[in-house]
PDB file of C-alpha atoms in Angstrom:
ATOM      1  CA  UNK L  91       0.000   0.000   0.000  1.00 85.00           C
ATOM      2  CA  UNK L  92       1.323   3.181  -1.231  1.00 90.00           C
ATOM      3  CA  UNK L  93       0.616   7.049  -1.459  1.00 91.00           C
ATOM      4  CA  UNK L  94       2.047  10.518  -1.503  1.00 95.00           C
ATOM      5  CA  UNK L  95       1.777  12.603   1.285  1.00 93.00           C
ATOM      6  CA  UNK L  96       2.786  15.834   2.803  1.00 91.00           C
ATOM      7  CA  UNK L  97       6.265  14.375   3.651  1.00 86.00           C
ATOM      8  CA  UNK L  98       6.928  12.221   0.746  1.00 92.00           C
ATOM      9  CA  UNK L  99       5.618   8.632  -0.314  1.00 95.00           C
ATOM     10  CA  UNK L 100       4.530   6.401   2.519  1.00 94.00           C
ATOM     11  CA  UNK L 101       4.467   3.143   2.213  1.00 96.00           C
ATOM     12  CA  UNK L 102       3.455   0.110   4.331  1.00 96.00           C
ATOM     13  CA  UNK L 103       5.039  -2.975   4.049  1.00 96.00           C
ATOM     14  CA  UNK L 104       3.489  -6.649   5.350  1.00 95.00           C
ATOM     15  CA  UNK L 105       6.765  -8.154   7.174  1.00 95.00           C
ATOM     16  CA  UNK L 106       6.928 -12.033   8.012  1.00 95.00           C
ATOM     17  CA  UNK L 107       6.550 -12.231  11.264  1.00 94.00           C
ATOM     18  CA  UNK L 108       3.131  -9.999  11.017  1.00 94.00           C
ATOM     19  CA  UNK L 109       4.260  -6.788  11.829  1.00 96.00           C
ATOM     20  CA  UNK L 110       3.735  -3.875   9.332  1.00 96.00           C
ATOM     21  CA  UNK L 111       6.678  -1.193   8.685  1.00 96.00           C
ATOM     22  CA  UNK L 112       5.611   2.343   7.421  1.00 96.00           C
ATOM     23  CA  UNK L 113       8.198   4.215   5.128  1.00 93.00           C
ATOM     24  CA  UNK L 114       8.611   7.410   3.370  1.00 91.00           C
ATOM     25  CA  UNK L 115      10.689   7.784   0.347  1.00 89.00           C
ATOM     26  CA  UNK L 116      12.085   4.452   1.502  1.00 88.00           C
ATOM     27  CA  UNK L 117      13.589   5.208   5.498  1.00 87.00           C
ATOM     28  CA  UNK L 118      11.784   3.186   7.871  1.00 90.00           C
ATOM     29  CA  UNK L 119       9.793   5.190  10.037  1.00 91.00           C
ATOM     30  CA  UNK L 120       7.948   2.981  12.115  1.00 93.00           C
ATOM     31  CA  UNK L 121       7.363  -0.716  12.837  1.00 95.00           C
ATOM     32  CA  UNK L 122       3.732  -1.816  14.085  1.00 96.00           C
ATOM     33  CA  UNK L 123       2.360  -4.917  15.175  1.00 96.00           C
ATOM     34  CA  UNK L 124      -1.203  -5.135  15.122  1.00 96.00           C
ATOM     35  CA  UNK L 125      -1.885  -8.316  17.090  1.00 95.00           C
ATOM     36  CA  UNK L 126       0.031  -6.844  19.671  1.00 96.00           C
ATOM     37  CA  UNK L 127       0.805  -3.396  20.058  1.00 96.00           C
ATOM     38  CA  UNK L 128       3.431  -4.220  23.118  1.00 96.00           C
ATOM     39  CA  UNK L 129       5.999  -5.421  20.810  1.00 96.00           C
ATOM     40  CA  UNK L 130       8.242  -2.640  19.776  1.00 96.00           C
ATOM     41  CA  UNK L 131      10.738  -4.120  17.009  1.00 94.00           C
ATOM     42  CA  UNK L 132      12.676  -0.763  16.606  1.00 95.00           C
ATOM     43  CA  UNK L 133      15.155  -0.766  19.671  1.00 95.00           C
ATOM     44  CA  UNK L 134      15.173   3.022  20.271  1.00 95.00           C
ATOM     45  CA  UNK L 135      11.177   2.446  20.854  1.00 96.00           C
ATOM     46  CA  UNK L 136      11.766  -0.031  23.459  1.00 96.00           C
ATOM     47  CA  UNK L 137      14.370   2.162  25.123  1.00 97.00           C
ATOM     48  CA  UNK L 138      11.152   4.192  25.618  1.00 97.00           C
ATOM     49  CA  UNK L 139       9.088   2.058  26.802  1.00 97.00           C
ATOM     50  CA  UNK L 140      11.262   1.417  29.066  1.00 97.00           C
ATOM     51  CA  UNK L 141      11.279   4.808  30.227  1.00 97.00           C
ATOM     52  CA  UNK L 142       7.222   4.822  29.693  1.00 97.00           C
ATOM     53  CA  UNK L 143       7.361   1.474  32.069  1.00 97.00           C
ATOM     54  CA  UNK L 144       9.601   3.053  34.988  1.00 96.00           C
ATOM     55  CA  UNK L 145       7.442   6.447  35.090  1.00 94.00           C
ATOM     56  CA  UNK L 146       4.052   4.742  35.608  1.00 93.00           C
ATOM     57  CA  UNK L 147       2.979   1.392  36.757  1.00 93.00           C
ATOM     58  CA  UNK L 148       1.201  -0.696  34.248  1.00 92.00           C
ATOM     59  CA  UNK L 149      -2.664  -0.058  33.888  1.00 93.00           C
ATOM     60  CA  UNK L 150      -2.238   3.263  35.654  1.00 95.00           C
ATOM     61  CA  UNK L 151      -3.159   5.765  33.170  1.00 96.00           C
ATOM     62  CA  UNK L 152      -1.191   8.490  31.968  1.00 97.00           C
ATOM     63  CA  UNK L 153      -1.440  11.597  30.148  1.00 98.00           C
ATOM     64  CA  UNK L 154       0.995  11.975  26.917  1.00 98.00           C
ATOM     65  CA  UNK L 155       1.965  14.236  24.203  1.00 98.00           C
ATOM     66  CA  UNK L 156       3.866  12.771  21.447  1.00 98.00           C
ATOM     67  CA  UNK L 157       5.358  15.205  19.356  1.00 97.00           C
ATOM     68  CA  UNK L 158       5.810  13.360  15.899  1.00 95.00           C
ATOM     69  CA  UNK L 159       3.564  10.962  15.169  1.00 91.00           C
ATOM     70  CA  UNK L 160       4.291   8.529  12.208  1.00 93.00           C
ATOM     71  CA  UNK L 161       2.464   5.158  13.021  1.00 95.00           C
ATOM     72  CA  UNK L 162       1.631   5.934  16.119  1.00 97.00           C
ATOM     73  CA  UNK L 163       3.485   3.032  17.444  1.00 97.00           C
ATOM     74  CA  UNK L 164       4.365   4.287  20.722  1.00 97.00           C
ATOM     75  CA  UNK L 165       0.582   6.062  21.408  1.00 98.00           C
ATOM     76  CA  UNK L 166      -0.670   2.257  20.997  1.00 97.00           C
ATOM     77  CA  UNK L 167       1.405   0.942  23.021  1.00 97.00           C
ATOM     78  CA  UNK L 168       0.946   3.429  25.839  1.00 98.00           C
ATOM     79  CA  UNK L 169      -2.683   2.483  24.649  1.00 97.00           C
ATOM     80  CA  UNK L 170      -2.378  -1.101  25.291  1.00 97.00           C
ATOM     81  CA  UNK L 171      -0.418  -1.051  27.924  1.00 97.00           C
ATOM     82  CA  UNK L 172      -2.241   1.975  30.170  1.00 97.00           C
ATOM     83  CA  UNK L 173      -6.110   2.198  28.930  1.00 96.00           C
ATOM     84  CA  UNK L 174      -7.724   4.985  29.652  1.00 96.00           C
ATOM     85  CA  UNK L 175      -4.446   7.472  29.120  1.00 97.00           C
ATOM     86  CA  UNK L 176      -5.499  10.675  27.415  1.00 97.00           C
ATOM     87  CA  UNK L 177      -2.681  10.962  24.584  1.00 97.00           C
ATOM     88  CA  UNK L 178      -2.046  13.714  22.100  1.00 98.00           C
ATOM     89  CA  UNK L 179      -0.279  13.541  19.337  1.00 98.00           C
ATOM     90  CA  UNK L 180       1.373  16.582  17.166  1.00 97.00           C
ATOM     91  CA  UNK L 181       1.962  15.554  13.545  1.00 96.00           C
ATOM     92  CA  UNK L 182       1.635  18.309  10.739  1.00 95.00           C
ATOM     93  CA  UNK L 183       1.384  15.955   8.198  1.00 95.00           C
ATOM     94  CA  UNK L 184      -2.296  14.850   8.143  1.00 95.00           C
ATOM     95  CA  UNK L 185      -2.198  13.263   4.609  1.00 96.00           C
ATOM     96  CA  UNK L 186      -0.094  10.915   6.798  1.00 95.00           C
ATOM     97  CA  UNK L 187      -2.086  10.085   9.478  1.00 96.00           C
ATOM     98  CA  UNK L 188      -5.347   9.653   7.611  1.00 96.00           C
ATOM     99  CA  UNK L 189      -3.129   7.245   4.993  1.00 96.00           C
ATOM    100  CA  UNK L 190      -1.861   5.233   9.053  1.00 96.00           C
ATOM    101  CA  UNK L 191      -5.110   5.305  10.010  1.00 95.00           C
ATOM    102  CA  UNK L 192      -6.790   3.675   6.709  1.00 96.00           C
ATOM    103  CA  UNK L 193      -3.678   1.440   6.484  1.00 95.00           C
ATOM    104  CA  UNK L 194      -3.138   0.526   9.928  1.00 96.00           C
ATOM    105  CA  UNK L 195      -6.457   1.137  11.878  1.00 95.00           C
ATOM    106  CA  UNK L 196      -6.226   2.397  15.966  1.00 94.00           C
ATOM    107  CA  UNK L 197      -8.099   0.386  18.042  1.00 88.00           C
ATOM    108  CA  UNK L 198     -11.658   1.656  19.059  1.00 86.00           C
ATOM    109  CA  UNK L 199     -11.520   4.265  21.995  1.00 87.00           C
ATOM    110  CA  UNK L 200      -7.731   3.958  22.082  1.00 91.00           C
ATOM    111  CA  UNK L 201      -7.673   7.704  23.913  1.00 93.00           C
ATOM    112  CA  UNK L 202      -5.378   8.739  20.893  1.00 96.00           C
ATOM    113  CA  UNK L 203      -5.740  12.453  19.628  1.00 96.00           C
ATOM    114  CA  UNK L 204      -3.466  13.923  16.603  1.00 96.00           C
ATOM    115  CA  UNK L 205      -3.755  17.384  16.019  1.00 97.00           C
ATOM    116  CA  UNK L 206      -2.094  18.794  12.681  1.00 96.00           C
ATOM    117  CA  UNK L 207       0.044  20.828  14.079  1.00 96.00           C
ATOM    118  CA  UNK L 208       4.066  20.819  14.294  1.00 95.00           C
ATOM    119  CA  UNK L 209       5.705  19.957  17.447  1.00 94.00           C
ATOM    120  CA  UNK L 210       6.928  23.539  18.175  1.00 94.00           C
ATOM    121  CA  UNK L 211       3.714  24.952  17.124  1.00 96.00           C
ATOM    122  CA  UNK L 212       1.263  22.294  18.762  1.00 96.00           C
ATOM    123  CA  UNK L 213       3.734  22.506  22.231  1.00 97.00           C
ATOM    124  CA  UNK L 214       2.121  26.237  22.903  1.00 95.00           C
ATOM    125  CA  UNK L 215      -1.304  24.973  22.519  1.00 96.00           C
ATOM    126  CA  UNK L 216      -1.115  22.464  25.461  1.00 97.00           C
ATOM    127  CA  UNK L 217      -2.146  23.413  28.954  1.00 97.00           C
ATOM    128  CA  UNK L 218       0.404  24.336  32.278  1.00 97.00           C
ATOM    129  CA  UNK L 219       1.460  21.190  34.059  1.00 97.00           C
ATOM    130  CA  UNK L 220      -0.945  18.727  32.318  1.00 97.00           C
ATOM    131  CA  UNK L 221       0.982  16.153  31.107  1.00 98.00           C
ATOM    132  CA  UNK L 222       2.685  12.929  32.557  1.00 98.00           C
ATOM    133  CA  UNK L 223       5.068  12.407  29.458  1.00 98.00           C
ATOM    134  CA  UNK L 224       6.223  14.586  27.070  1.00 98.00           C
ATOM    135  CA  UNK L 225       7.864  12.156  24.252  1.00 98.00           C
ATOM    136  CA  UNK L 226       9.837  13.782  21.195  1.00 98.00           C
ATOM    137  CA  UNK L 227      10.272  11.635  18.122  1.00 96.00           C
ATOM    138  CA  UNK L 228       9.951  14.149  15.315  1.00 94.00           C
ATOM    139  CA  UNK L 229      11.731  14.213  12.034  1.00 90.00           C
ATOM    140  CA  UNK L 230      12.377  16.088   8.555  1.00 86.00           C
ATOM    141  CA  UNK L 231      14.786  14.733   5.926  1.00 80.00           C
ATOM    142  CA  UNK L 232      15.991  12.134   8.565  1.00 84.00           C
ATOM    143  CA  UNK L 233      16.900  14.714  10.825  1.00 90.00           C
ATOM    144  CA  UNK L 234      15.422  16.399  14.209  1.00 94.00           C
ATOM    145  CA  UNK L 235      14.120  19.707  13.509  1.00 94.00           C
ATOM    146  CA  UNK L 236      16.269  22.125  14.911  1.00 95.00           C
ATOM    147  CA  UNK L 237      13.782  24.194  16.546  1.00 96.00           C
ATOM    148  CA  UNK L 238      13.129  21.018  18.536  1.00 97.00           C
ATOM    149  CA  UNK L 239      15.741  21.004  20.589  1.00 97.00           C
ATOM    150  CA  UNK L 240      16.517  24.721  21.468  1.00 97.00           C
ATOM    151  CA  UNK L 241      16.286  26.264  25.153  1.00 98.00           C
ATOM    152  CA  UNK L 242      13.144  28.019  24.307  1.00 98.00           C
ATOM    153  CA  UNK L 243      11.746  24.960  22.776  1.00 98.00           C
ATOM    154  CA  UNK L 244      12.298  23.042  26.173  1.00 98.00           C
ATOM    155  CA  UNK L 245      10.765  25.876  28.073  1.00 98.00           C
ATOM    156  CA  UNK L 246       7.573  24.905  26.511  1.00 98.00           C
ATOM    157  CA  UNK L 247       8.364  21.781  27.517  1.00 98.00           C
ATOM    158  CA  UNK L 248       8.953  22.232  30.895  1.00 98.00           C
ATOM    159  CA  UNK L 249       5.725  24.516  31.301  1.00 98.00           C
ATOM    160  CA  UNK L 250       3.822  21.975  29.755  1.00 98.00           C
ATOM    161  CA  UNK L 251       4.949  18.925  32.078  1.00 98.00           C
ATOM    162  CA  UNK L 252       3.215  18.512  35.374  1.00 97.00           C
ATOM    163  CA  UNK L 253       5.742  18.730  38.770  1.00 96.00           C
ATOM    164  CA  UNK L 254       7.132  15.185  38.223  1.00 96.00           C
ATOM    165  CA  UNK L 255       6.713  15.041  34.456  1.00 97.00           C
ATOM    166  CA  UNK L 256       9.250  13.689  32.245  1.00 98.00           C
ATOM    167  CA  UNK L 257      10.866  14.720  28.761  1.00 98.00           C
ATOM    168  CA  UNK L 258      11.894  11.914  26.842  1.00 98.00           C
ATOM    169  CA  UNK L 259      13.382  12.663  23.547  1.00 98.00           C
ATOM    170  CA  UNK L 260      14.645  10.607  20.438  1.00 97.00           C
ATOM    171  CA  UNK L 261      17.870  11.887  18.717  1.00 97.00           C
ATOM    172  CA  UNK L 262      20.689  10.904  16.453  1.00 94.00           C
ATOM    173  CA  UNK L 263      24.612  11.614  16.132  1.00 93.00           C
ATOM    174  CA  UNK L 264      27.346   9.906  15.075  1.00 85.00           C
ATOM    175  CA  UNK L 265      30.135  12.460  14.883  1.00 85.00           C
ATOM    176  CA  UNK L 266      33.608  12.608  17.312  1.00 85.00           C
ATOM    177  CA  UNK L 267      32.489  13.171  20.564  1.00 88.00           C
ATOM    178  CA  UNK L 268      28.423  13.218  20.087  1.00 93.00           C
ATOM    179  CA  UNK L 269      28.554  18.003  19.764  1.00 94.00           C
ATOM    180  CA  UNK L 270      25.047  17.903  19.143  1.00 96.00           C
ATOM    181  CA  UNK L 271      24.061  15.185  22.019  1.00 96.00           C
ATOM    182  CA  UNK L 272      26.052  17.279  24.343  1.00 97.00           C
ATOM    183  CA  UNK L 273      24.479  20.518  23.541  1.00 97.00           C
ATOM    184  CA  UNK L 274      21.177  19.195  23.577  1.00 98.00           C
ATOM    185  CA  UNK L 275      22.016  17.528  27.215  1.00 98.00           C
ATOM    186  CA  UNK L 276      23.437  20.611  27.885  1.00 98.00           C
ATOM    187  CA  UNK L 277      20.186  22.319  26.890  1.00 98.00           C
ATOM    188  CA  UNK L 278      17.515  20.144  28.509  1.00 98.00           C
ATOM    189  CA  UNK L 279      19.297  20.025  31.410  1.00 97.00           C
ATOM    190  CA  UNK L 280      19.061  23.863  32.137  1.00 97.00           C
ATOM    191  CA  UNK L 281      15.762  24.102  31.488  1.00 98.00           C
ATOM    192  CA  UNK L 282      14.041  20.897  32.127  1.00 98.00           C
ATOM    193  CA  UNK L 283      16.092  19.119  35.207  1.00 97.00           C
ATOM    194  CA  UNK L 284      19.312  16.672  35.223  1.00 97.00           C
ATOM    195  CA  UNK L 285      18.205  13.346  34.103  1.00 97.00           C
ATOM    196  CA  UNK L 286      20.202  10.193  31.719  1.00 98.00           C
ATOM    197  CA  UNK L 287      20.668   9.533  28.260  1.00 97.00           C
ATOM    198  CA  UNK L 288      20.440   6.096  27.141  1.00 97.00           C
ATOM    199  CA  UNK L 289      22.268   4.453  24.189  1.00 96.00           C
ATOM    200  CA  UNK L 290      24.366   1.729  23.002  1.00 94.00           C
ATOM    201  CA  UNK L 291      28.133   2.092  23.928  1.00 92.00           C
ATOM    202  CA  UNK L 292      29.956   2.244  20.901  1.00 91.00           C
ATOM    203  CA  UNK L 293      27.216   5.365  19.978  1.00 92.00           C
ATOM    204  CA  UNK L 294      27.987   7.247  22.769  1.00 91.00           C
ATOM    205  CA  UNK L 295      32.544   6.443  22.261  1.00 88.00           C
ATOM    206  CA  UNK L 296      31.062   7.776  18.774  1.00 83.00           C
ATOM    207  CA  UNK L 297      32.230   4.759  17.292  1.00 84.00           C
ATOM    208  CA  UNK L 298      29.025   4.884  15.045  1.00 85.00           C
ATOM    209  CA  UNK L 299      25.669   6.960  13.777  1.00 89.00           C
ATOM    210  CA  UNK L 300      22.720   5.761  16.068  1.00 91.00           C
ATOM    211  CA  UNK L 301      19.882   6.851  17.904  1.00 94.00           C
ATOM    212  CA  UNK L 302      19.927   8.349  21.886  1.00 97.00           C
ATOM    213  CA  UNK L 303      17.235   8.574  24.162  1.00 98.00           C
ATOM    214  CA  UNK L 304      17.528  11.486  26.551  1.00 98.00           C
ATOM    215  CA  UNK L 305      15.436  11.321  29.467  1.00 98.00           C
ATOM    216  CA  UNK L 306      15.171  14.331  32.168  1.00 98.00           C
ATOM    217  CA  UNK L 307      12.865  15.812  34.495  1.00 97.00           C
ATOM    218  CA  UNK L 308      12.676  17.718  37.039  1.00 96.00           C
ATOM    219  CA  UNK L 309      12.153  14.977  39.789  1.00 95.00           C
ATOM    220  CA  UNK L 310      15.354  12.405  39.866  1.00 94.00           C
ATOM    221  CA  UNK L 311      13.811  10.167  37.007  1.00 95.00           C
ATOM    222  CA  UNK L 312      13.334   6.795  37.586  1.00 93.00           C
ATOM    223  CA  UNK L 313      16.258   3.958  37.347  1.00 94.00           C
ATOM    224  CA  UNK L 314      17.206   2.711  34.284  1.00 96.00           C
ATOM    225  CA  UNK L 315      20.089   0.674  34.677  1.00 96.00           C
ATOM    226  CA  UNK L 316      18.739  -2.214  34.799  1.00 96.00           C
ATOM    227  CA  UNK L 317      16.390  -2.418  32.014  1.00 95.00           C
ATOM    228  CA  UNK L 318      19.367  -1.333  30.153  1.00 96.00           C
ATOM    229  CA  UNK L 319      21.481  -4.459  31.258  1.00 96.00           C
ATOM    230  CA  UNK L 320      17.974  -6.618  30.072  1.00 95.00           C
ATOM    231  CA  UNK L 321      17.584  -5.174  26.846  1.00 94.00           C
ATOM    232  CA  UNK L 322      18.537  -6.824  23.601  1.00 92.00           C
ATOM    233  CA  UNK L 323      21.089  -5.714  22.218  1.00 93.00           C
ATOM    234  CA  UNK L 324      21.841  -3.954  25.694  1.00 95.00           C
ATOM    235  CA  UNK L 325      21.899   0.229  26.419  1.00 96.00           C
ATOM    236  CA  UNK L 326      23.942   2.064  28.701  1.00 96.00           C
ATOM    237  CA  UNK L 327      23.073   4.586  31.265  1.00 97.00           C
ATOM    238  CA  UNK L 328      24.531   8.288  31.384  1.00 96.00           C
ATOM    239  CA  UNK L 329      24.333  11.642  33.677  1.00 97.00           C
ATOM    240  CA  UNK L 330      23.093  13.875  31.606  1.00 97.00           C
ATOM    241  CA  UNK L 331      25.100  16.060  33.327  1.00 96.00           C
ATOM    242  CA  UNK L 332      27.971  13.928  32.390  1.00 96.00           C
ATOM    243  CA  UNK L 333      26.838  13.983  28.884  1.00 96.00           C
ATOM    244  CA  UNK L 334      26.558  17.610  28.626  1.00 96.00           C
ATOM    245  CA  UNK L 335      29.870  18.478  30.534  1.00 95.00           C
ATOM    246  CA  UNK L 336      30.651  21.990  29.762  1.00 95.00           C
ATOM    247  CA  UNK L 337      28.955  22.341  26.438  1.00 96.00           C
ATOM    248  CA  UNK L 338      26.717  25.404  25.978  1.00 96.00           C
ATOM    249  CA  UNK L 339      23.455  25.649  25.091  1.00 97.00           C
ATOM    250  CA  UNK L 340      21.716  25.765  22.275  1.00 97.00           C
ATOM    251  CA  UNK L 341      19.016  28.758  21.037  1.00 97.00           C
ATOM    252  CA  UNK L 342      16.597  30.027  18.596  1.00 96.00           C
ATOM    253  CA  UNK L 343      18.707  32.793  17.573  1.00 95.00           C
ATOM    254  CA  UNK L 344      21.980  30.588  16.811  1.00 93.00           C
ATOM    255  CA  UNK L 345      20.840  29.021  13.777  1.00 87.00           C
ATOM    256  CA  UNK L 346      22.273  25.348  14.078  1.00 89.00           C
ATOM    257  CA  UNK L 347      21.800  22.806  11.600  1.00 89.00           C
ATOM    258  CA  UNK L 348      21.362  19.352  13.738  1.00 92.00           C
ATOM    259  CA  UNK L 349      23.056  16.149  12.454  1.00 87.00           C
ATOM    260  CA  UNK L 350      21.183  14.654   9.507  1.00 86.00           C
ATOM    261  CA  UNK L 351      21.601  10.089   9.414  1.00 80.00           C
ATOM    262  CA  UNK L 352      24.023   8.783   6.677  1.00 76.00           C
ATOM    263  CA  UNK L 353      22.798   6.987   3.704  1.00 66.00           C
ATOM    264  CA  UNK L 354      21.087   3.738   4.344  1.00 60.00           C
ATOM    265  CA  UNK L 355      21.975   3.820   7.726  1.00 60.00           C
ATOM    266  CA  UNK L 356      18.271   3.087   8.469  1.00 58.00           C
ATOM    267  CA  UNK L 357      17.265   1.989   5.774  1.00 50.00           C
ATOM    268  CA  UNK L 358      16.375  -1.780   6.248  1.00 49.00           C
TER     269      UNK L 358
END
């Protein structure tokens, strides 16, 4: 099944083992698995539900925005996993969603909203300390928008996030010593609270091009270091504060250009 959107052409693909993977212009974007939205066969999606798991207890519902929204594979399984969570999700291309949603139906009252809005747009519309999870998985051109990750982006963030909400947000790098992750860390960390980033080692020795999960709050978030040791393959656990070390901050008015993934690198 195939069509053009706002964002390219979308595709979704039938796999073997029953799952369906959704492309555009041929990059992966998400993995779903109908029969069972609790299996998460991209690794960085795990790595947040992990993160989803150690915030809130299973069956305890939650309120989420997602900002990016793809297949929706992480509001279903926030769905499946906490019914009755109120989740919104912020994804500006809405020839996409209605082509997910005719491809790869939501369940009936799944508590799933999408609004066609961008992230940085949609962020402004949400209401003061109402959300449990903020979760940022956006991208243009395999990239994270820049205006995604600024100081006055994570403001937003933090206004939006109740007391002991948590940002958790999905980037990439690959470059000597990980500039952007460390700005970012550097970033969230003075405006949102000190918190981890989780990732597989040889990413973060910037041995190789991968994704990181960066998790803060401004509670101590919840330990990680475990389901890290569990995971297949397994993630490590770092300060962000460690992360960020004495990199500076990054702003609206700099005008940054954030790392963009290699060819192929995930294409599968």
């Amino acid at each position: 099944m195939e069509r053009q959107v706002g964002s390219g052409i979308a595709s979704v693909e039938a796999q073997a083992d029953g799952t369906f993977v959704l492309r555009i212009d041929g990059t992966p974007q998400s993995q779903v698995d109908l029969a069972d939205p609790t299996h998460l066969p991209f690794e960085y999606m795990r790595r947040i539900g992990d993160v989803v798991d150690a915030v809130a207890p299973r069956r305890q519902p939650v309120a989420v925005a997602h900002l990016g929204g793809a297949a929706l594979s992480l509001p279903r399984y926030v769905a499946a996993t906490r019914p009755r969570s109120r989740q919104i999700v912020l994804e500006p291309d809405e020839d996409l969603t209605d082509f997910v949603r005719e491809a790869l139906p939501l369940p009936k009252r799944a508590g799933i909203k999408v609004r066609p809005v961008s992230g940085r747009a949609g962020i402004g519309e949400l209401y003061d300390d109402s959300m449990d999870l903020l979760i940022l998985d956006a991208f243009e051109h395999e990239a994270v928008p820049a205006n995604l990750v600024t100081a006055e982006f994570f403001a937003e963030c933090r206004r939006v996030l109740r007391p002991t909400g948590v940002l958790v947000a999905n980037l990439i790098d690959g470059k000597a010593g990980l500039p952007f992750i460390r700005r970012t860390a550097a970033t969230v960390q003075s405006v949102v609270g000190a918190g981890v980033v989780l990732a597989e080692r040889k990413i973060l020795r910037g041995k190789g091009f991968g994704n990181v999960i960066m998790v803060a709050s401004a509670q101590p978030v919840p330990e990680l270091v475990a389901a890290g040791r569990r995971a297949q393959p397994p993630y490590d656990v770092q300060p962000l504060g460690e992360m960020a070390g004495k990199a500076a901050p990054l702003t609206d008015a700099e005008g940054f250009v954030t790392p963009q993934a290699p060819p192929a690198v995930f294409r599968t």
